[in-house]
XYZ file of C-alpha atoms in Angstrom:
654
model
C 0.000 0.000 0.000
C 1.350 3.413 -0.911
C 2.952 5.420 1.909
C 0.975 8.397 3.300
C -2.358 6.952 2.248
C -4.886 6.051 4.970
C -5.382 2.347 5.501
C -8.999 1.331 5.752
C -9.986 -0.305 9.034
C -12.936 -2.162 7.556
C -14.369 -2.797 4.115
C -17.093 -0.325 3.172
C -19.646 -1.448 0.697
C -18.740 0.778 -2.309
C -15.037 0.062 -1.898
C -15.637 -3.671 -1.757
C -17.639 -3.498 -4.931
C -14.856 -1.527 -6.627
C -12.228 -4.064 -5.560
C -14.412 -6.899 -6.808
C -14.763 -5.097 -10.099
C -10.949 -4.668 -10.398
C -10.430 -8.378 -9.811
C -13.001 -9.235 -12.471
C -11.270 -6.926 -14.975
C -7.875 -8.524 -14.240
C -9.388 -11.951 -14.730
C -10.858 -10.797 -18.063
C -7.452 -9.439 -19.172
C -8.918 -5.941 -19.509
C -6.583 -3.182 -20.623
C -4.961 -0.824 -18.113
C -7.332 1.985 -19.119
C -10.332 -0.025 -17.823
C -8.598 -0.607 -14.505
C -7.823 3.097 -14.050
C -11.429 4.030 -14.909
C -12.787 2.471 -11.636
C -11.348 5.250 -9.481
C -12.967 7.896 -11.697
C -16.353 6.180 -11.429
C -16.251 6.180 -7.595
C -15.226 9.810 -7.501
C -18.059 10.698 -9.840
C -20.495 8.753 -7.644
C -19.538 10.949 -4.644
C -17.794 8.248 -2.562
C -16.290 9.327 0.680
C -12.527 9.867 1.024
C -11.959 6.590 2.845
C -13.538 4.588 0.033
C -11.597 6.609 -2.532
C -8.334 5.942 -0.694
C -9.114 2.229 -0.507
C -9.995 1.885 -4.145
C -6.994 3.992 -5.225
C -4.646 1.607 -3.440
C -6.440 -1.381 -4.954
C -6.312 0.159 -8.469
C -2.585 0.802 -8.210
C -1.998 -2.808 -7.155
C -4.154 -4.021 -10.050
C -2.182 -1.910 -12.546
C 1.052 -3.318 -11.151
C -0.272 -6.855 -11.636
C -1.366 -5.858 -15.159
C 2.157 -4.635 -16.037
C 3.755 -7.794 -14.663
C 1.360 -9.973 -16.618
C 2.029 -7.965 -19.806
C 5.766 -8.333 -19.277
C 5.408 -12.076 -18.794
C 3.278 -12.322 -21.927
C 5.824 -10.356 -23.939
C 8.623 -12.552 -22.706
C 6.587 -15.641 -23.380
C 5.843 -14.391 -26.916
C 9.514 -13.625 -27.442
C 10.534 -17.060 -26.163
C 7.978 -18.710 -28.412
C 9.236 -16.631 -31.315
C 12.836 -17.578 -30.534
C 11.923 -21.250 -30.278
C 10.018 -21.004 -33.559
C 12.993 -19.245 -35.128
C 15.383 -21.913 -33.869
C 13.114 -24.611 -35.288
C 12.817 -22.835 -38.611
C 16.562 -22.288 -38.863
C 17.300 -25.881 -37.883
C 15.261 -27.116 -40.836
C 17.104 -24.964 -43.370
C 20.139 -26.270 -45.240
C 20.796 -23.634 -47.853
C 22.884 -20.694 -46.586
C 20.969 -18.080 -48.588
C 17.654 -19.404 -47.261
C 19.026 -19.293 -43.698
C 20.116 -15.670 -44.065
C 16.810 -14.577 -45.583
C 14.851 -16.298 -42.768
C 16.980 -14.611 -40.064
C 16.485 -11.125 -41.460
C 12.761 -11.599 -42.063
C 12.176 -12.899 -38.490
C 14.230 -10.027 -36.969
C 12.112 -7.471 -38.782
C 8.910 -9.185 -37.624
C 9.872 -9.671 -33.969
C 11.075 -6.107 -33.454
C 8.373 -4.536 -35.612
C 11.068 -2.681 -37.582
C 10.776 -1.007 -40.964
C 13.988 -2.587 -42.237
C 16.173 -5.492 -41.139
C 19.468 -6.438 -42.669
C 22.547 -8.551 -42.112
C 26.200 -8.004 -42.940
C 28.949 -10.623 -43.017
C 32.617 -10.011 -42.282
C 35.201 -10.378 -45.049
C 38.541 -11.356 -43.413
C 40.457 -10.879 -46.670
C 39.188 -7.303 -47.206
C 39.068 -6.483 -43.461
C 35.541 -5.088 -43.718
C 31.901 -6.140 -43.469
C 29.547 -6.178 -46.435
C 25.775 -6.120 -46.909
C 24.593 -9.707 -47.480
C 20.778 -9.779 -47.064
C 18.116 -7.088 -46.544
C 14.376 -7.165 -45.844
C 12.239 -4.070 -46.369
C 15.035 -2.121 -48.085
C 14.320 -0.039 -51.199
C 17.705 1.577 -51.881
C 20.166 -0.133 -54.255
C 23.043 1.962 -52.885
C 22.204 0.869 -49.321
C 22.018 -2.809 -50.362
C 25.574 -2.647 -51.781
C 27.266 -0.949 -48.823
C 30.609 -2.166 -47.461
C 31.638 -0.920 -44.007
C 35.220 -0.837 -42.876
C 35.845 -2.136 -39.356
C 35.082 0.750 -36.996
C 33.096 2.730 -39.604
C 29.495 3.592 -38.875
C 27.338 1.743 -36.365
C 27.699 -1.633 -38.065
C 31.469 -1.320 -38.493
C 31.788 -0.515 -34.797
C 29.696 -3.559 -33.822
C 31.808 -5.785 -36.107
C 35.007 -4.395 -34.617
C 34.056 -4.394 -30.886
C 31.692 -7.422 -30.826
C 29.219 -5.328 -28.753
C 25.629 -4.268 -29.579
C 25.017 -0.606 -30.391
C 21.752 1.312 -30.744
C 21.132 4.827 -31.998
C 17.856 6.719 -31.606
C 18.738 8.830 -34.680
C 21.880 7.723 -36.511
C 22.028 10.863 -38.672
C 22.713 13.090 -35.681
C 24.512 10.556 -33.493
C 28.126 11.723 -33.081
C 29.283 8.543 -31.327
C 29.955 6.830 -34.632
C 32.546 7.349 -37.363
C 30.474 8.696 -40.230
C 31.664 8.249 -43.826
C 30.234 9.688 -46.995
C 29.326 6.345 -48.518
C 27.619 5.044 -45.388
C 25.739 8.289 -44.672
C 24.598 8.512 -48.313
C 23.295 4.951 -48.241
C 21.519 5.398 -44.906
C 20.039 8.704 -46.076
C 18.834 7.192 -49.376
C 17.137 4.374 -47.411
C 15.683 6.990 -44.998
C 16.805 5.234 -41.809
C 16.886 7.012 -38.428
C 16.748 4.613 -35.461
C 19.215 1.714 -35.869
C 20.080 -1.252 -33.647
C 22.958 -3.627 -34.446
C 24.071 -6.770 -32.588
C 27.003 -9.049 -33.366
C 26.729 -12.516 -34.925
C 29.118 -14.544 -32.796
C 30.415 -18.106 -33.290
C 32.587 -18.861 -30.289
C 35.111 -16.045 -30.155
C 34.711 -15.194 -33.826
C 32.472 -12.389 -35.047
C 31.079 -13.407 -38.427
C 28.761 -10.454 -39.020
C 26.140 -8.038 -37.684
C 22.315 -8.271 -37.502
C 20.370 -4.979 -37.715
C 16.865 -3.680 -37.110
C 16.074 -0.113 -38.156
C 13.176 2.335 -38.412
C 12.701 5.286 -40.735
C 11.738 7.424 -37.675
C 13.735 8.033 -34.485
C 13.324 5.108 -32.093
C 14.506 4.267 -28.618
C 15.449 0.603 -28.548
C 14.642 -0.836 -25.102
C 16.891 -3.313 -23.335
C 14.270 -5.975 -24.066
C 14.492 -5.208 -27.792
C 18.298 -5.318 -27.685
C 18.222 -8.608 -25.759
C 15.654 -10.058 -28.186
C 17.685 -9.157 -31.257
C 20.831 -10.442 -29.530
C 19.146 -13.778 -28.789
C 17.983 -13.999 -32.395
C 21.530 -13.180 -33.527
C 22.906 -16.024 -31.373
C 20.485 -18.487 -32.966
C 21.269 -17.040 -36.382
C 25.041 -17.358 -35.883
C 24.695 -21.040 -35.009
C 22.415 -21.597 -38.010
C 24.815 -19.752 -40.312
C 27.753 -21.772 -39.022
C 25.775 -24.995 -39.428
C 24.707 -24.015 -42.954
C 28.310 -23.194 -43.821
C 29.481 -26.542 -42.472
C 26.762 -28.354 -44.417
C 27.595 -26.396 -47.545
C 31.264 -27.242 -47.042
C 30.351 -30.896 -46.567
C 28.179 -30.848 -49.692
C 31.008 -29.222 -51.626
C 33.502 -31.746 -50.293
C 31.097 -34.591 -51.059
C 30.561 -33.254 -54.581
C 34.310 -33.057 -55.036
C 34.730 -36.590 -53.755
C 31.988 -37.809 -56.084
C 33.557 -35.926 -58.986
C 36.943 -37.375 -58.104
C 35.423 -40.856 -57.893
C 33.717 -40.360 -61.241
C 36.966 -39.118 -62.747
C 38.788 -42.084 -61.266
C 36.152 -44.461 -62.636
C 36.327 -42.827 -66.054
C 40.125 -42.894 -65.942
C 40.086 -46.531 -64.882
C 37.655 -47.386 -67.670
C 39.785 -45.467 -70.164
C 42.900 -47.311 -68.974
C 41.088 -50.639 -69.184
C 39.803 -49.861 -72.662
C 43.195 -48.579 -73.795
C 44.953 -51.624 -72.348
C 42.434 -53.939 -73.996
C 42.854 -52.146 -77.317
C 46.642 -52.270 -76.990
C 46.513 -56.008 -76.271
C 44.218 -56.654 -79.225
C 46.390 -54.649 -81.607
C 49.625 -56.132 -80.283
C 48.268 -59.670 -80.686
C 47.377 -58.835 -84.269
C 50.931 -57.694 -84.928
C 52.491 -60.696 -83.192
C 50.257 -63.067 -85.160
C 51.722 -61.597 -88.323
C 48.660 -59.586 -89.338
C 49.111 -57.078 -92.103
C 48.688 -53.339 -92.000
C 45.186 -53.771 -93.498
C 44.096 -55.923 -90.530
C 45.462 -53.448 -88.005
C 43.777 -50.522 -89.795
C 40.429 -52.349 -89.741
C 40.794 -53.086 -86.015
C 41.622 -49.459 -85.169
C 38.669 -48.219 -87.223
C 36.342 -50.613 -85.371
C 37.675 -49.590 -81.941
C 37.202 -45.875 -82.630
C 34.011 -46.121 -84.664
C 35.377 -44.238 -87.670
C 37.347 -44.725 -90.850
C 41.122 -45.068 -90.910
C 43.832 -44.580 -93.520
C 47.533 -45.381 -93.095
C 50.096 -43.525 -95.200
C 53.815 -43.834 -95.787
C 56.242 -40.956 -95.268
C 55.834 -39.876 -98.905
C 52.045 -39.749 -98.587
C 51.380 -42.995 -100.449
C 48.544 -45.047 -99.010
C 49.504 -48.255 -97.192
C 46.046 -49.307 -95.957
C 42.490 -48.038 -95.632
C 39.413 -49.216 -93.673
C 35.807 -47.930 -93.734
C 36.670 -44.689 -95.508
C 37.254 -43.322 -98.963
C 40.626 -42.069 -100.193
C 41.933 -39.398 -97.853
C 45.262 -37.640 -97.466
C 46.732 -36.369 -94.176
C 46.827 -32.574 -93.833
C 50.416 -31.356 -94.091
C 50.086 -28.767 -91.304
C 48.410 -31.232 -88.936
C 51.029 -33.901 -89.674
C 53.855 -31.440 -89.004
C 52.260 -30.422 -85.694
C 51.764 -34.053 -84.686
C 55.382 -34.857 -85.467
C 56.474 -31.909 -83.336
C 54.590 -32.798 -80.117
C 53.705 -36.459 -80.633
C 49.940 -35.855 -80.207
C 47.002 -36.358 -82.517
C 45.837 -33.159 -84.239
C 42.366 -32.242 -85.569
C 42.234 -30.290 -88.840
C 39.467 -30.045 -91.448
C 37.362 -32.678 -89.604
C 40.244 -35.194 -89.788
C 42.337 -36.499 -86.912
C 45.957 -37.027 -87.906
C 48.675 -38.684 -85.844
C 52.272 -39.110 -86.919
C 53.687 -42.632 -86.765
C 57.129 -42.217 -85.216
C 60.022 -44.394 -84.098
C 61.629 -41.984 -81.669
C 62.038 -38.896 -83.810
C 62.155 -40.824 -87.100
C 58.939 -40.492 -89.144
C 57.534 -43.782 -90.408
C 54.234 -42.489 -91.782
C 50.860 -41.350 -90.440
C 47.359 -42.537 -89.580
C 44.255 -40.483 -90.368
C 40.855 -40.930 -88.675
C 37.625 -39.846 -90.406
C 34.004 -39.419 -89.207
C 35.060 -38.744 -85.579
C 35.502 -35.042 -84.895
C 34.262 -35.523 -81.309
C 37.076 -37.651 -79.903
C 37.130 -37.672 -76.116
C 40.461 -37.434 -74.338
C 40.370 -41.198 -73.738
C 39.644 -41.928 -77.412
C 42.336 -39.483 -78.439
C 44.858 -41.356 -76.310
C 43.607 -44.609 -77.823
C 44.154 -43.175 -81.314
C 47.673 -42.130 -80.332
C 48.295 -45.596 -78.884
C 47.165 -47.022 -82.234
C 49.887 -44.917 -83.872
C 52.450 -46.608 -81.591
C 51.189 -50.056 -82.563
C 51.281 -49.029 -86.216
C 54.867 -47.874 -85.704
C 55.682 -51.298 -84.202
C 54.165 -53.029 -87.221
C 55.986 -50.795 -89.693
C 59.270 -51.318 -87.857
C 58.783 -55.075 -87.982
C 57.957 -54.865 -91.660
C 60.963 -52.664 -92.230
C 63.199 -55.091 -90.358
C 61.970 -57.941 -92.544
C 62.293 -55.758 -95.618
C 65.820 -54.729 -94.683
C 66.816 -58.371 -94.311
C 65.260 -59.155 -97.652
C 66.834 -56.042 -99.143
C 70.263 -57.223 -98.011
C 69.705 -60.524 -99.775
C 68.438 -58.715 -102.852
C 71.315 -56.247 -102.656
C 73.850 -59.082 -102.526
C 72.243 -60.686 -105.580
C 72.254 -57.355 -107.448
C 75.899 -56.822 -106.558
C 76.767 -60.265 -107.932
C 74.762 -59.617 -111.113
C 76.448 -56.285 -111.832
C 79.951 -57.412 -110.917
C 80.171 -59.694 -113.945
C 82.718 -62.477 -114.474
C 86.109 -62.110 -112.773
C 89.219 -64.278 -112.444
C 88.864 -64.293 -108.658
C 85.375 -65.782 -108.572
C 83.323 -68.127 -110.639
C 80.397 -66.351 -112.269
C 77.490 -68.668 -113.060
C 74.615 -66.967 -114.863
C 72.360 -69.987 -114.358
C 72.862 -69.903 -110.600
C 72.200 -66.156 -110.542
C 68.997 -66.657 -112.532
C 67.838 -69.297 -110.050
C 68.616 -67.042 -107.060
C 66.691 -64.223 -108.694
C 63.701 -66.477 -109.349
C 63.566 -67.438 -105.671
C 63.198 -63.727 -104.867
C 60.422 -63.305 -107.435
C 62.623 -61.684 -110.095
C 62.464 -63.078 -113.618
C 65.677 -62.085 -115.420
C 64.353 -63.437 -118.723
C 62.104 -60.398 -118.916
C 63.605 -57.153 -120.276
C 65.185 -55.206 -117.408
C 66.585 -51.716 -117.087
C 69.250 -50.483 -114.698
C 68.997 -47.069 -112.998
C 71.862 -45.462 -111.099
C 70.744 -42.770 -108.628
C 72.709 -39.960 -107.000
C 71.887 -37.205 -104.496
C 73.459 -35.023 -101.829
C 75.673 -37.144 -99.526
C 73.553 -36.234 -96.483
C 70.506 -37.869 -98.106
C 72.123 -41.071 -99.408
C 70.791 -43.322 -96.636
C 67.239 -42.122 -97.278
C 67.743 -42.485 -101.011
C 68.886 -46.079 -100.528
C 65.805 -46.806 -98.380
C 63.445 -45.220 -100.918
C 65.149 -47.068 -103.791
C 64.698 -50.358 -101.944
C 61.024 -49.550 -101.420
C 60.600 -48.823 -105.124
C 62.282 -52.140 -105.912
C 59.756 -54.024 -103.769
C 56.863 -52.263 -105.458
C 58.266 -52.850 -108.981
C 59.390 -56.475 -108.389
C 63.020 -55.567 -108.848
C 66.310 -55.429 -106.977
C 68.035 -52.525 -105.243
C 71.425 -52.010 -103.678
C 74.435 -49.739 -103.442
C 77.398 -49.855 -105.800
C 80.335 -47.456 -106.216
C 78.672 -44.988 -103.827
C 75.411 -44.823 -105.794
C 72.006 -46.379 -105.272
C 71.237 -48.873 -108.045
C 67.838 -50.152 -109.142
C 67.161 -53.133 -111.437
C 63.514 -53.429 -112.526
C 61.491 -54.954 -115.353
C 61.212 -52.125 -117.879
C 61.487 -51.545 -121.618
C 61.587 -47.726 -121.437
C 64.573 -46.764 -119.280
C 64.347 -43.056 -120.141
C 60.801 -42.810 -118.807
C 61.789 -44.801 -115.728
C 64.711 -42.441 -115.021
C 62.614 -39.281 -115.418
C 59.852 -40.636 -113.140
C 62.300 -41.718 -110.450
C 64.104 -38.367 -110.491
C 60.863 -36.399 -110.111
C 59.311 -38.620 -107.411
C 62.420 -39.023 -105.270
C 63.317 -35.339 -105.503
C 59.894 -34.565 -104.042
C 60.197 -37.180 -101.277
C 63.749 -36.263 -100.210
C 63.317 -32.543 -100.676
C 66.626 -32.295 -102.559
C 67.673 -33.070 -106.174
C 67.966 -36.715 -107.188
C 69.749 -37.451 -110.496
C 69.036 -40.723 -112.304
C 70.923 -42.277 -115.216
C 69.318 -45.340 -116.806
C 70.154 -47.884 -119.464
C 68.640 -50.973 -121.030
C 66.582 -52.906 -121.606
C 68.475 -56.195 -121.539
C 67.685 -59.904 -121.096
C 69.534 -62.296 -118.815
C 72.383 -61.790 -116.347
C 75.081 -61.543 -119.034
C 73.937 -58.132 -120.293
C 73.485 -56.489 -116.898
C 77.133 -55.462 -116.150
C 77.355 -53.551 -119.458
C 73.921 -51.971 -118.940
C 74.982 -50.841 -115.473
C 78.177 -49.320 -116.855
C 76.171 -47.441 -119.488
C 73.719 -46.167 -116.864
C 76.653 -44.947 -114.775
C 78.121 -43.093 -117.789
C 74.687 -41.548 -118.391
C 74.557 -40.349 -114.766
C 77.992 -38.757 -115.046
C 76.988 -37.116 -118.339
C 73.881 -35.613 -116.673
C 76.090 -34.007 -114.026
C 78.560 -32.814 -116.699
C 75.690 -31.262 -118.667
C 74.502 -29.438 -115.541
C 71.319 -31.518 -115.471
C 71.504 -32.446 -111.784
C 68.063 -33.441 -110.537
C 67.089 -34.790 -113.972
C 66.568 -38.359 -115.178
C 67.450 -39.757 -118.619
C 68.929 -42.656 -120.561
C 71.618 -42.600 -123.260
C 69.080 -42.006 -126.029
C 67.757 -38.938 -124.215
C 71.248 -37.400 -124.336
C 71.198 -37.090 -128.129
C 74.435 -37.476 -130.037
C 76.323 -37.386 -126.723
C 74.470 -40.522 -125.807
C 75.536 -42.154 -129.029
C 79.159 -41.263 -128.283
C 78.875 -42.509 -124.689
C 77.014 -45.702 -125.510
C 78.917 -48.929 -125.967
C 76.372 -50.783 -128.121
C 76.171 -50.749 -131.938
C 72.412 -50.330 -132.081
C 71.754 -46.667 -132.944
C 68.109 -47.265 -133.722
C 66.682 -45.382 -130.704
C 68.719 -42.280 -131.490
C 67.882 -42.191 -135.225
C 64.219 -42.892 -134.462
C 64.085 -40.082 -131.919
C 65.671 -37.536 -134.268
C 64.337 -38.535 -137.740
C 61.431 -40.866 -136.974
C 58.598 -38.555 -138.127
C 60.376 -37.794 -141.453
C 61.131 -41.466 -142.119
C 57.521 -42.425 -141.415
C 56.190 -39.651 -143.667
C 58.394 -40.726 -146.595
C 57.477 -44.393 -146.101
C 53.737 -43.696 -146.111
C 53.632 -41.187 -149.006
C 56.659 -42.031 -151.118
C 58.042 -38.485 -150.710
C 61.688 -37.418 -150.599
C 61.830 -35.307 -147.435
C 64.827 -37.271 -146.106
C 66.768 -36.868 -149.421
C 65.931 -33.137 -149.504
C 67.049 -32.719 -145.872
C 70.393 -34.468 -146.606
C 70.987 -32.323 -149.737
C 70.149 -29.175 -147.800
C 72.836 -29.865 -145.191
C 75.394 -31.209 -147.693
C 75.084 -27.953 -149.678
C 75.771 -25.841 -146.577
C 72.056 -25.017 -145.980
C 71.912 -23.175 -149.359
C 68.490 -23.442 -151.012
C 69.794 -22.709 -154.531
C 72.583 -25.297 -154.372
C 70.210 -27.845 -152.855
C 67.799 -27.180 -155.781
C 70.569 -27.885 -158.278
C 71.637 -31.097 -156.502
C 68.031 -32.334 -156.436
C 67.152 -31.043 -159.919
C 63.918 -29.435 -158.678
C 62.556 -25.933 -158.449
C 63.624 -23.869 -155.431
C 59.968 -23.587 -154.332
C 59.844 -27.366 -154.113
C 62.818 -27.339 -151.755
C 61.141 -24.662 -149.628
C 57.874 -26.612 -149.466
C 59.656 -29.812 -148.479
C 61.603 -28.058 -145.722
C 58.359 -26.488 -144.436
C 56.962 -29.989 -144.160
C 60.111 -31.080 -142.270
C 59.567 -28.188 -139.841
C 55.987 -29.346 -139.248
C 57.208 -32.865 -138.513
C 60.295 -32.106 -136.411
C 59.182 -28.894 -134.744
C 59.894 -25.173 -135.345
C 63.372 -25.431 -133.745
C 64.548 -28.161 -136.132
C 67.171 -25.887 -137.724
C 68.679 -24.393 -134.577
C 72.397 -25.153 -134.177
C 71.939 -27.868 -131.549
C 69.086 -29.591 -133.378
C 70.829 -29.237 -136.740
C 73.911 -30.983 -135.313
C 71.802 -33.889 -134.022
C 69.911 -34.123 -137.316
C 73.116 -34.273 -139.374
C 74.571 -36.929 -137.051
C 71.382 -39.009 -137.412
C 71.563 -38.647 -141.224
C 75.176 -39.883 -141.189
C 74.306 -42.852 -138.959
C 71.368 -43.736 -141.206
C 73.605 -43.529 -144.275
C 76.133 -45.831 -142.589
C 73.493 -48.424 -141.726
C 71.400 -48.261 -144.958
C 73.742 -47.303 -147.737
C 74.302 -44.100 -149.579
C 70.780 -42.904 -150.032
C 68.756 -44.210 -147.044
C 65.788 -43.568 -149.279
C 62.061 -43.855 -148.757
C 61.008 -46.720 -146.544
C 64.420 -47.010 -144.962
C 64.283 -47.731 -141.213
C 67.385 -47.708 -139.043
C 68.710 -50.901 -137.553
C 71.859 -52.270 -135.933
C 75.155 -52.052 -137.732
C 75.713 -54.853 -140.207
C 72.057 -55.368 -141.053
């Protein structure tokens, strides 16, 4: 009972009724205004002072009970809200969802206009805006506060809650332009901030703010602090779960990578075993190409170093891209260019050829390694083939050396035995054969020998080395054409000039030493004539070939020089050959040639025009004229004085 107020000695009737009424209002949870109204009613009814004193004391006690009950209800509501918040946060697993739930519940519990949360950035040594609820300002939502700056920066730095009735005019805080501009744009006045604490670590700040000045009571500060404690635990839990999910995802990815790698290794090992077994069983390059194409689900072509095709499976003709092949040779990896995968076939750094894959532009890394492994197996096969070929080439080279050596006092030379040895190697010496002698830069001679041996295998011939030159013996009746083709092809393959002298054809072992000697003289003549990198036989050298040749048959030379004129005279009974001889015998004088032939000068001119049509416009140049006169002399020697119409050149003595 309040001091100085009279204590009633008994309970008057009006006072008792008033007290009963107060108790009924408390039981009905009436507002404080209803309780205070009882005193006014008694005073208006004219109650005596004693009754008024009694009821005043009772009303004050009732209001005190009302305030206590309200406080208990508020605390109960706050506890319920905190428990609900803890339950809600416990059910969340996504960090963003956790943060949004914290901020939304803080705004609701404190009845604030805006709630927001900042998280500390240890690397930048500041705190940044992470989530907002009720905010309308983009500048405010992107704020970063240095430690100690503004209200939030001070909370993050000191780990203590701070409240400001009106932040704009509160001088306790370190104001910065960016922070003040953001707060002003959002329109905030009263601000409360509490730390988010995990153990001894401050991870951020939780805020509640109004757009009007507001005094934040200790209950409000305690409530937001309790919510911040729950939020910090939830944030830490969400971070741990997110870290676990990330770690689990990494483990699963690593396991998947390991499984894929293991499968790729198993598949590559299986493919290697299958291909190796093919090679060891003696399978050919065609079988290996078909197996590789089946393994990779595409088409495959295998090429030699010169680009010639060795094998092809499930694809049309295709050539490796030069740039891709060069790149593959440089780094030893398969290269994609123009929808074709190309991989160099190497033995160390030595190129053996290439493999080209079609219809598979989407090779995975595992399939790419499998394709590169196929190149290794192909290299193994080509090396084995080359080893066998080199052994066979040595045998063939020894036979060729014996054939070209000819009879000698130191060794018995049996042509029948040589013929039999040749037949065992698939070479029939009874067919017409030509001999080609090849020369190149000394640095390329080993490659030239290898390429010559390869040509010999393709052409069913023999190859070897004699007197420092590569020598080729092949079935052929046109040695000049053979020499020109070899010179052009091998110059392209080696990348440097290859000179080829050829001779022949000849039958049987007995003729081969002389043919070889003639081919060697032809080679030397090509160098002397500055025709390095060219290919020819004796006939192609013109009258020099006749002088260098050691056989009496001049038919090829005469045919090459005068053949069209001889054929024309034989078919039409004309005298172009006789006119041509008279023209040269009379010193190329038309008038003297007319007198020797007893015809009109116009007839001589017409006949010589016909000769020009047959032999070409340069028939009377000095070089051609010399060859023509030599051919006329040789024809005269072999066919008498006139060599008239129908005469065809033949060997001496015919």
